[in-house]
CSV table of C-alpha atoms and ligand atoms in Angstrom, one decimal:
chain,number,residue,atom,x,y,z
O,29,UNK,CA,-13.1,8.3,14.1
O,30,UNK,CA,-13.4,11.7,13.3
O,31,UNK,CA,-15.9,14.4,13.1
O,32,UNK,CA,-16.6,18.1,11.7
O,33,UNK,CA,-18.9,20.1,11.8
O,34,UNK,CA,-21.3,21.8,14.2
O,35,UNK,CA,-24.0,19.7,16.0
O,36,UNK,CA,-26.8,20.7,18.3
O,37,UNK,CA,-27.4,20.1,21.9
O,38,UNK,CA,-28.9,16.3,21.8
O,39,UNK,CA,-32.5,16.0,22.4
O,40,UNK,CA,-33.8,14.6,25.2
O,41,UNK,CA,-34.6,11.0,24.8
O,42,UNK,CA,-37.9,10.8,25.3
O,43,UNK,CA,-38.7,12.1,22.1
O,44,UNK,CA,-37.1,9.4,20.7
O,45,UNK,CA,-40.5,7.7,22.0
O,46,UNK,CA,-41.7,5.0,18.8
O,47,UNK,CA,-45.5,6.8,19.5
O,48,UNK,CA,-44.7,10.2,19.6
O,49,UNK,CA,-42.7,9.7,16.4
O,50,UNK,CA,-44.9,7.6,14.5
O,51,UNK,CA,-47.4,10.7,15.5
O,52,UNK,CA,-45.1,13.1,13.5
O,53,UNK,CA,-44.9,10.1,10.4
O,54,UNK,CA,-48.3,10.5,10.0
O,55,UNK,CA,-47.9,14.5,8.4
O,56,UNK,CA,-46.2,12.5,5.1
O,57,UNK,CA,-50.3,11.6,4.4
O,58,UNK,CA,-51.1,14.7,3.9
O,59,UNK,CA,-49.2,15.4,0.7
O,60,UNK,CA,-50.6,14.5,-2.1
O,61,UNK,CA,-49.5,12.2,-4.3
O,62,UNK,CA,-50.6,11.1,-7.6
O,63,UNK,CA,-50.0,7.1,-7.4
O,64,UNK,CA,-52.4,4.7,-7.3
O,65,UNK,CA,-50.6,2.1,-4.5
O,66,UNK,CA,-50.0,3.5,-1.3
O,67,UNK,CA,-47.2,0.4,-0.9
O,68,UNK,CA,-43.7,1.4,0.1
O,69,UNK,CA,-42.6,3.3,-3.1
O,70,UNK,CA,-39.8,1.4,-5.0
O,71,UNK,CA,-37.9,3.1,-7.9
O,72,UNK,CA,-36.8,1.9,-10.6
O,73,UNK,CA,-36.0,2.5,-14.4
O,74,UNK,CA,-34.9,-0.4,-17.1
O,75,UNK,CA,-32.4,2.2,-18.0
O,76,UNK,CA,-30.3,2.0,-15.1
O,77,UNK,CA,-28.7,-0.7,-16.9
O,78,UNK,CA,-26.7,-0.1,-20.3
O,79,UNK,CA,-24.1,-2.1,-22.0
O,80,UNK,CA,-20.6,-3.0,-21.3
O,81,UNK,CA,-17.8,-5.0,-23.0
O,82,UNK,CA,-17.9,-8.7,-22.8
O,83,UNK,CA,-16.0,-9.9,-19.4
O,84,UNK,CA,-16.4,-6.0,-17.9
O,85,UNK,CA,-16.0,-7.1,-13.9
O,86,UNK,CA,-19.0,-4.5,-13.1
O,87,UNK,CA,-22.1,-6.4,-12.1
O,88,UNK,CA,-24.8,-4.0,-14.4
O,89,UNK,CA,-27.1,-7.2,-14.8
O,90,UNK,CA,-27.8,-6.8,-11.3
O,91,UNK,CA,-30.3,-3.9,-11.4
O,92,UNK,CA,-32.9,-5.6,-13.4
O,93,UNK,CA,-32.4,-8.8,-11.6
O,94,UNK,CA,-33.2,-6.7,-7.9
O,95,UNK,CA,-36.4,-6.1,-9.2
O,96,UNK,CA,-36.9,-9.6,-10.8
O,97,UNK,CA,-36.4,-11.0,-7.1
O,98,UNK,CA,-38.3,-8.0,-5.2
O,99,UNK,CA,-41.7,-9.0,-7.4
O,100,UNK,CA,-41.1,-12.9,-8.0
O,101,UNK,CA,-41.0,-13.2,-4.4
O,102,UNK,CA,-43.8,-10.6,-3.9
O,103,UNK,CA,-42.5,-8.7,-1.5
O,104,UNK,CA,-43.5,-5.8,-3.8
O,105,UNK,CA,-46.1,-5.4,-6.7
O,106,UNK,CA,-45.8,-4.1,-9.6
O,107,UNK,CA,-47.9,-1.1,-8.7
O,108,UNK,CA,-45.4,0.3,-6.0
O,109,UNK,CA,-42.7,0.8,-8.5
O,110,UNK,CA,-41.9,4.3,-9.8
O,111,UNK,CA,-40.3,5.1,-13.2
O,112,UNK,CA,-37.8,8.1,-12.6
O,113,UNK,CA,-37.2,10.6,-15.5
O,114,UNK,CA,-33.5,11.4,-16.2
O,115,UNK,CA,-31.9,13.9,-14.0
O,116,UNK,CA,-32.2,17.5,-16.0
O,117,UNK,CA,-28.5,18.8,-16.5
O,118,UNK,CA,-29.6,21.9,-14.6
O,119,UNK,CA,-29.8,19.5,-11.5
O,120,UNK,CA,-26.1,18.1,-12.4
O,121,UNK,CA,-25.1,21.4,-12.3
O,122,UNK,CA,-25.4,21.8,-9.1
O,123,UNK,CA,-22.4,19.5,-7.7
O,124,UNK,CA,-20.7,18.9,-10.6
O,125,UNK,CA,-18.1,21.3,-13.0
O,126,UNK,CA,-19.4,22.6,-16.1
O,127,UNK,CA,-16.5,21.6,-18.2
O,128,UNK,CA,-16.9,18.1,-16.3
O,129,UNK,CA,-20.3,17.9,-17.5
O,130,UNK,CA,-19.8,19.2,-20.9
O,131,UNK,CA,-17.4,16.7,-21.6
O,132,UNK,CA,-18.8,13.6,-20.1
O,133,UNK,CA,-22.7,14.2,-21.7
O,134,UNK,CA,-20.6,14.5,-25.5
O,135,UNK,CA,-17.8,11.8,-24.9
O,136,UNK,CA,-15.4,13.8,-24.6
O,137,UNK,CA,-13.4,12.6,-21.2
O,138,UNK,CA,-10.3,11.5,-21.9
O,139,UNK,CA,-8.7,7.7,-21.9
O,140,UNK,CA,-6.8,8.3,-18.8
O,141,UNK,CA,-10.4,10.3,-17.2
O,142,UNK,CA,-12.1,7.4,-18.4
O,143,UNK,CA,-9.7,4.6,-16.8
O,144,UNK,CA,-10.0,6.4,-13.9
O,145,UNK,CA,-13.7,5.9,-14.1
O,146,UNK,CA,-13.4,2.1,-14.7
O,147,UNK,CA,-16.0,2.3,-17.8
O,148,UNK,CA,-15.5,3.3,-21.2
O,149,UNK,CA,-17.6,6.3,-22.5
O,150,UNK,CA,-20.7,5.0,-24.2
O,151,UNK,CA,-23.9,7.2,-24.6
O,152,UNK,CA,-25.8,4.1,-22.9
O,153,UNK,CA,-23.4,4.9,-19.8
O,154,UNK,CA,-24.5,8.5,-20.1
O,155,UNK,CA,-28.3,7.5,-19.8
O,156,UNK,CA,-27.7,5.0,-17.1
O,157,UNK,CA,-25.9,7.5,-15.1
O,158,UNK,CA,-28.8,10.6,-15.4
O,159,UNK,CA,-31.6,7.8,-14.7
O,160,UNK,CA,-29.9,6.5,-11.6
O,161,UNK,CA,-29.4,9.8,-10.1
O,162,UNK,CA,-33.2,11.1,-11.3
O,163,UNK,CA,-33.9,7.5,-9.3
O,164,UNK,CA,-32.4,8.8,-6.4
O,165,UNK,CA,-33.5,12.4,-6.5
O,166,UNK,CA,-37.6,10.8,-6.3
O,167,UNK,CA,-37.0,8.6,-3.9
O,168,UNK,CA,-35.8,11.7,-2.0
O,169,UNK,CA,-38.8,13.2,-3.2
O,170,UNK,CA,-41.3,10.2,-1.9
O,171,UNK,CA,-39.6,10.0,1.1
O,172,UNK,CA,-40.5,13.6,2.1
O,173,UNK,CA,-44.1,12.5,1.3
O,174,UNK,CA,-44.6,9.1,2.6
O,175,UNK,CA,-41.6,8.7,5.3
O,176,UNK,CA,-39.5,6.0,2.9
O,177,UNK,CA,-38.8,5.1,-0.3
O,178,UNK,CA,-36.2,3.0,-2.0
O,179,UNK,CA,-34.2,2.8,-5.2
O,180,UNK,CA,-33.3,-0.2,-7.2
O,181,UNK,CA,-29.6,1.3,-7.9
O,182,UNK,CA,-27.7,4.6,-6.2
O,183,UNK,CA,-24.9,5.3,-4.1
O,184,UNK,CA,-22.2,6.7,-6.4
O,185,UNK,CA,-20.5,8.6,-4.1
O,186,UNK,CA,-16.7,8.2,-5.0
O,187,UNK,CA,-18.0,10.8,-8.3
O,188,UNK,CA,-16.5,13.9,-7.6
O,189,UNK,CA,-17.5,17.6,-9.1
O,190,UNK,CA,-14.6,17.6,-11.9
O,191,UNK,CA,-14.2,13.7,-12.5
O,192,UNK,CA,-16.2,10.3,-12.4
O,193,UNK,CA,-13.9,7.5,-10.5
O,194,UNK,CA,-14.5,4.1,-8.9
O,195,UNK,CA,-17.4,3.3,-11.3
O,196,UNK,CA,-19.1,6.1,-10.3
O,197,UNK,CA,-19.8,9.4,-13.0
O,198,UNK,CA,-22.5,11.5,-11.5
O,199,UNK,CA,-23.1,11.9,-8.0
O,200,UNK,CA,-26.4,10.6,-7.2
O,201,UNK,CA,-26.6,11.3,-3.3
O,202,UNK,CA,-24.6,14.8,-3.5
O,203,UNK,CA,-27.4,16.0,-6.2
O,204,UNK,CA,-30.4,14.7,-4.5
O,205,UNK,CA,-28.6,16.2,-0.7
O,206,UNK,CA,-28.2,19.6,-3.2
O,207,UNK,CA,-32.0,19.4,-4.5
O,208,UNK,CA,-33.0,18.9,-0.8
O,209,UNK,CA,-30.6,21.5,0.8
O,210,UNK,CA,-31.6,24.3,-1.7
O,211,UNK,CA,-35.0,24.0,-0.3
O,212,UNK,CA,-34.3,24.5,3.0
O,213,UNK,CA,-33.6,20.9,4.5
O,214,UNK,CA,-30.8,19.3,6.5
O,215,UNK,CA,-29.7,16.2,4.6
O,216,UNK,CA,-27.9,13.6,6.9
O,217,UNK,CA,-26.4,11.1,4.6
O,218,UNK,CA,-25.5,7.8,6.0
O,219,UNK,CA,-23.1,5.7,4.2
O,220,UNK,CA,-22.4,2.5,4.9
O,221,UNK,CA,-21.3,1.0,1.8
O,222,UNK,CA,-17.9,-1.0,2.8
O,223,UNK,CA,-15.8,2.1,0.6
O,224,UNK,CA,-15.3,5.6,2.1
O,225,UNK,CA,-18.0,8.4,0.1
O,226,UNK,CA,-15.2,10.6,-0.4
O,227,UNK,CA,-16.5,12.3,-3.3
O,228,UNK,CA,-19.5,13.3,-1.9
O,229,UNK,CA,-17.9,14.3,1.6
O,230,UNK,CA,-15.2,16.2,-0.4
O,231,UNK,CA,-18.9,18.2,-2.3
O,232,UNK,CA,-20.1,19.0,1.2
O,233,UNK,CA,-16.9,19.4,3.9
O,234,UNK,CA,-18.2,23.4,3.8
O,235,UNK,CA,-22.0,23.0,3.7
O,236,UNK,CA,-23.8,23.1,6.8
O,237,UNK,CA,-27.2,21.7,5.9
O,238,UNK,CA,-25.5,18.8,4.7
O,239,UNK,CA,-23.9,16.4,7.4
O,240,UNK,CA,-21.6,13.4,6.1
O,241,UNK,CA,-21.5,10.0,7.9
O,242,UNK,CA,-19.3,7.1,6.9
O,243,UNK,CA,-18.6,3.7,7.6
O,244,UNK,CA,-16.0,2.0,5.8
O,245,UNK,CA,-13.0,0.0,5.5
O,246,UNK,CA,-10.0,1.6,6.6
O,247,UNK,CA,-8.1,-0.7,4.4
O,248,UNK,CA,-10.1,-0.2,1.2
O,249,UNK,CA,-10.2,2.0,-1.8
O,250,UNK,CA,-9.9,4.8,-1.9
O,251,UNK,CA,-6.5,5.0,-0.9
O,252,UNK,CA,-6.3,8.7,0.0
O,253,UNK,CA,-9.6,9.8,2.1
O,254,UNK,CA,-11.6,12.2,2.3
O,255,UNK,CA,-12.4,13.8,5.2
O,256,UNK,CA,-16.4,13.4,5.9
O,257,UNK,CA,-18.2,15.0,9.3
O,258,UNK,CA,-17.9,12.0,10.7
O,259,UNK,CA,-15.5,9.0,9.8
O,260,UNK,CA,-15.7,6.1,11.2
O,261,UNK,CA,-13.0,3.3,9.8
O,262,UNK,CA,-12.8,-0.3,10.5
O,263,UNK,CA,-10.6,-2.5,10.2
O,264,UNK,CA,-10.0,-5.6,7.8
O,265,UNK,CA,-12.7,-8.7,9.1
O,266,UNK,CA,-15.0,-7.2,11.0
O,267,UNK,CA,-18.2,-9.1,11.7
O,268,UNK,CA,-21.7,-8.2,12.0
O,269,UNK,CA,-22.0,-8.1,15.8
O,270,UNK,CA,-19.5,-5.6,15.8
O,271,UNK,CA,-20.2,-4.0,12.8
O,272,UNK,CA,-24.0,-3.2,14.5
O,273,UNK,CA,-22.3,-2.1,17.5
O,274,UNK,CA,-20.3,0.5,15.6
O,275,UNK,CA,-23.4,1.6,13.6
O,276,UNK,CA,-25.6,2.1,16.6
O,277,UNK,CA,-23.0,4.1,18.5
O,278,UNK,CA,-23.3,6.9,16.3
O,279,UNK,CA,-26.7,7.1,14.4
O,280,UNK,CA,-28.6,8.1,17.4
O,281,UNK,CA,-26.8,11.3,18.5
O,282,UNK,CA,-26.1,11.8,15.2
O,283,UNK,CA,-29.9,12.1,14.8
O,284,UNK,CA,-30.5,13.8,17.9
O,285,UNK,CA,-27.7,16.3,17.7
O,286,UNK,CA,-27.8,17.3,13.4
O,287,UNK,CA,-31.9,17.3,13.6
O,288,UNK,CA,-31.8,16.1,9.6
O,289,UNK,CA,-34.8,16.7,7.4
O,290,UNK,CA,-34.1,14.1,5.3
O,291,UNK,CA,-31.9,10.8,5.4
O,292,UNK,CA,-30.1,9.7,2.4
O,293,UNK,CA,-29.2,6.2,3.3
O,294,UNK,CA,-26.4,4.4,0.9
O,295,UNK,CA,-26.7,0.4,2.0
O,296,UNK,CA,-24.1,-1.0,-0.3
O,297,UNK,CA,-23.8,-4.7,0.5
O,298,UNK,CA,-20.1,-4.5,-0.6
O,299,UNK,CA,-19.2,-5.3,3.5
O,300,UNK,CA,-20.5,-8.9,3.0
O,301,UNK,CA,-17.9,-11.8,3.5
O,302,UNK,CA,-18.2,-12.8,0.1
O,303,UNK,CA,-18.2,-9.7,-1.9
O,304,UNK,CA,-14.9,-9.5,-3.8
O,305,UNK,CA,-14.0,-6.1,-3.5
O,306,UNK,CA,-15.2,-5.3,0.4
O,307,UNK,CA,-12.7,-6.7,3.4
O,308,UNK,CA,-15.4,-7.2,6.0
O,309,UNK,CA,-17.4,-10.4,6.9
O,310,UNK,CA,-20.8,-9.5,7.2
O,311,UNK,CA,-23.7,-12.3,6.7
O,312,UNK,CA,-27.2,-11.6,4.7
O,313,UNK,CA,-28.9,-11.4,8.1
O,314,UNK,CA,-25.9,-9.0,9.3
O,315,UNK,CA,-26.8,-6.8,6.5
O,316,UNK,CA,-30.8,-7.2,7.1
O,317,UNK,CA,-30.3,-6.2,10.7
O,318,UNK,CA,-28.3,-3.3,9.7
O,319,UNK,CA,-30.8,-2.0,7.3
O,320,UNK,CA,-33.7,-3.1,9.4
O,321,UNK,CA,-31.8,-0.7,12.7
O,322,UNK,CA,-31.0,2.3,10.1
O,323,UNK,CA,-34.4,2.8,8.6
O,324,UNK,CA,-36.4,2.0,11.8
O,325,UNK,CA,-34.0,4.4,14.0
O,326,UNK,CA,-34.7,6.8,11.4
O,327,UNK,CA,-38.1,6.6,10.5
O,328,UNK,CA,-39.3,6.2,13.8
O,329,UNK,CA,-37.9,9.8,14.7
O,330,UNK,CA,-40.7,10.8,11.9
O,331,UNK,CA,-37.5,11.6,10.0
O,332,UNK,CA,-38.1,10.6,6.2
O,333,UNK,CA,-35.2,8.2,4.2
O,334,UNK,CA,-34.7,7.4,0.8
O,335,UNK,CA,-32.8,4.4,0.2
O,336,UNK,CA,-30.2,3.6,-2.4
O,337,UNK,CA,-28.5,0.3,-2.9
O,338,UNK,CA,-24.5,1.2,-3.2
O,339,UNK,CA,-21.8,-0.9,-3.9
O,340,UNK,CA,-21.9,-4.7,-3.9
O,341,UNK,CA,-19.2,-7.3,-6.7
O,342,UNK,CA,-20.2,-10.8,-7.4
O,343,UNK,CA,-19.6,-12.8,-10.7
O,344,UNK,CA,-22.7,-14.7,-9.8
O,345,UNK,CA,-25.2,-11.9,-10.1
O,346,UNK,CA,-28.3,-13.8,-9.1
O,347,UNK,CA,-26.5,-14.1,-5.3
O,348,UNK,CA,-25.5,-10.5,-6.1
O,349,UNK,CA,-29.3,-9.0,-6.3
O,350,UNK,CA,-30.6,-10.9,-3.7
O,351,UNK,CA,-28.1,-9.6,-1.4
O,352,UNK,CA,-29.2,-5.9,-2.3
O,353,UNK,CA,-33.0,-6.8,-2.3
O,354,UNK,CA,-32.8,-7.1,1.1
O,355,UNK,CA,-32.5,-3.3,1.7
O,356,UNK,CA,-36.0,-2.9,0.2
O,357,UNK,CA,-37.5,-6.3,2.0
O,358,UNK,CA,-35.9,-4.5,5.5
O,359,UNK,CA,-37.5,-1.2,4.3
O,360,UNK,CA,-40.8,-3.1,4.1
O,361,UNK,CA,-41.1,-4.5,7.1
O,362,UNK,CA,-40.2,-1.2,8.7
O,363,UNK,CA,-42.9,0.4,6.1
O,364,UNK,CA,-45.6,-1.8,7.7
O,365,UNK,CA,-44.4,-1.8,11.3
O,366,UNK,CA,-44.1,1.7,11.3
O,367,UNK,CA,-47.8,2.2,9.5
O,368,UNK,CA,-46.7,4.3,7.1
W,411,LIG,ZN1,-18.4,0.2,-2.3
């Protein structure tokens, strides 16, 4: 474990009280907000999906099919989900290059920048990319005005400012942290997807308002880490008791001492035991009481957190969006306990 940057004195623990801080959750009403459910809000965008060449290994059915299972098993309706716009290249220009950008918006990355990237350049990738990370930067949005929100993709945090790698082109977190930060908030983002977030700790090792916090896979890609404000690597098999145990070590004083503004919250499913590119051996209700402990721990400080789903590789990609639904059926069971 390591960690950087500056922290405040913690906070005494009483107000970590559930009534005091579902008090302060109750200020998100008083925004206004022109949407006619007042359900836990749910992003999503058909575009977040594009096509690939037959046999590609990444899962891109799977965004669609999250929603499929979120409304067939109505744990949402159709009138909690949000359509995001794509993000404006004015927002993209705010973490990443502008030779980067010029050359990825007109296809002109090169093969080798491309393998790097694991996808081929296609304008559909393009449009996939600026919806997800407009997906992520409302959910940010909704979460400063109701207390939560979730996104039905996100989490591309391996994208650094000059180059896309790891199946990730655009930064979705690191622009939506950016948005926030500009405006005067402390962004803690938590990432708990099974690989290290180094592009989006390498964007913010100097920024203050923005704090780093990662769980991952010692073991795993990518091979040369970055350093976030705080690390914390596991090793190859761990399971979900310990797993928990790690998590709740360090969100609490990370929370008390940072005082965020806003939570970005990356729950890639990639540490389950049968995801083929994570190491660890986490169950479906190991990953629903992580959620379930991130969002509540969060949301009952009265601290808002938007929601992304991150990493997660099945062939079978029916198993593969159930296993990231359960971020959002977590979130609403925190939504409704909390009263939001
Ligand atoms: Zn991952």
């Amino acid at each position: 474990m390591s960690c950087t940057k500056r922290l405040l004195e913690p906070r005494p623990p009483s107000a970590r009280l559930l009534a005091a801080a579902l008090g302060s959750c109750r200020r998100f009403h008083a925004e206004t907000v022109r949407h006619e459910s007042r359900g836990l809000p749910i992003i999503h965008h058909k575009k977040y999906a594009c096509e690939l060449p037959p046999n590609h290994r990444f899962p891109m059915e799977k965004f669609p099919r999250v929603l499929h299972f979120l409304l067939g098993d109505q744990v949402i309706t159709d009138k909690q989900v949000w359509a995001p716009e794509a993000a404006s290249e004015d927002s993209l220009r705010r973490v990443h290059t502008d030779d980067y950008l010029k050359k990825f918006l007109s296809g002109k990355t090169s093969e080798p920048e491309q393998r790097r990237t694991g996808f081929p350049w296609s304008e559909g990738i393009v449009r996939r990319c600026r919806y997800e990370t407009g997906g992520t930067l409302l959910a940010a949005r909704l979460a400063q005005q109701r207390g939560l929100a979730c996104s039905t993709a996100g989490g591309t945090h391996h994208a650094f400012p000059g180059y896309g790698s790891g199946f990730c082109l655009l930064n979705d977190l690191a622009v939506a942290a950016r948005h926030s930060a500009s405006a005067k908030r402390k962004v803690l983002i938590v990432d708990l997807d099974v690989h290290q977030g180094d592009g989006t700790a390498f964007i913010f090792k100097e920024e203050p308002s923005v704090f780093t916090f990662s769980v991952h896979c010692g073991k795993n890609f990518p091979v040369r880490k970055q350093q976030s404000d705080l690390d914390v690597s596991v090793e190859d098999g761990l399971e979900d008791g310990e797993y928990l145990a790690t998590v709740e070590a360090h969100l609490p004083w990370l929370l008390d001492s940072f005082r965020p503004d806003l939570v970005l919250y990356d729950a890639g499913v990639d540490p389950h035991w049968e995801d083929e590119l994570g190491r660890l051996r986490l169950t479906d209700h190991g990953l629903y009481q992580r959620d379930l402990y991130v969002m509540k721990t969060v949301v009952s400080q009265g601290v808002p957190l938007a929601a992304v789903i991150g990493g997660g590789y099945s062939r079978d990609i029916d198993k593969l969006a159930l296993r990231h639904s359960i971020v959002h059926r977590a979130a609403t069971q925190v939504w409704r306990e909390a009263g939001l």
